[in-house]
């Protein structure tokens, strides 16, 4: 068994006013993710492409409100979450690590800027 000591999300909140997802982590960090950015980052084969084939997102200039409205988050094993979108799309798996690295809070933004 691989030791997995990365922080894990313990709860989430959908902030409809700001169209953002707020995740609370086991190390007490609160990460912020705009729905729009999450949708554009969907890593599934349909959106991001697979085996050299371009995905749906590469052919789009913009996404509809439905496509960027997050309605739920479902756990995937013990390593990731699947966002469920208002248009029914739910095949993108975001690992905890990826989600955490996408945090848009000031603190994390400063850290990535330094790198
Ligand atoms: Zn997708
Ligand atoms: Zn953060």
Coordinates of C-alpha atoms in Angstrom, one line a residue, residues 44-84:
X44 CA -12.1 13.6 -18.6
X45 CA -11.4 12.2 -22.1
X46 CA -14.5 13.9 -23.5
X47 CA -13.5 17.4 -22.4
X48 CA -9.7 17.2 -22.4
X49 CA -9.2 14.7 -25.2
X50 CA -7.4 11.4 -25.2
X51 CA -4.7 9.7 -27.1
X52 CA -3.8 12.7 -29.2
X53 CA -7.5 13.5 -30.0
X54 CA -8.6 17.0 -29.0
X55 CA -11.3 17.2 -26.4
X56 CA -14.6 19.1 -26.5
X57 CA -13.1 22.0 -24.6
X58 CA -10.5 22.8 -27.2
X59 CA -13.2 23.5 -29.8
X60 CA -15.2 25.8 -27.5
X61 CA -14.8 29.6 -27.0
X62 CA -17.2 29.7 -24.1
X63 CA -19.3 27.4 -22.0
X64 CA -23.0 27.8 -21.1
X65 CA -24.2 28.7 -17.7
X66 CA -25.5 25.2 -17.3
X67 CA -22.1 23.7 -18.1
X68 CA -20.4 25.9 -15.5
X69 CA -23.0 25.5 -12.7
X70 CA -21.8 23.0 -10.1
X71 CA -24.6 21.1 -8.4
X72 CA -22.7 18.5 -6.4
X73 CA -19.4 16.8 -5.6
X74 CA -19.1 13.0 -5.4
X75 CA -16.2 11.2 -3.8
X76 CA -14.1 8.9 -6.0
X77 CA -12.4 6.2 -3.9
X78 CA -10.1 7.9 -1.4
X79 CA -8.2 10.1 -3.8
X80 CA -10.5 12.4 -5.7
X81 CA -13.8 14.1 -6.3
X82 CA -16.1 14.2 -9.3
X83 CA -18.0 17.5 -9.8
X84 CA -21.6 17.0 -11.0

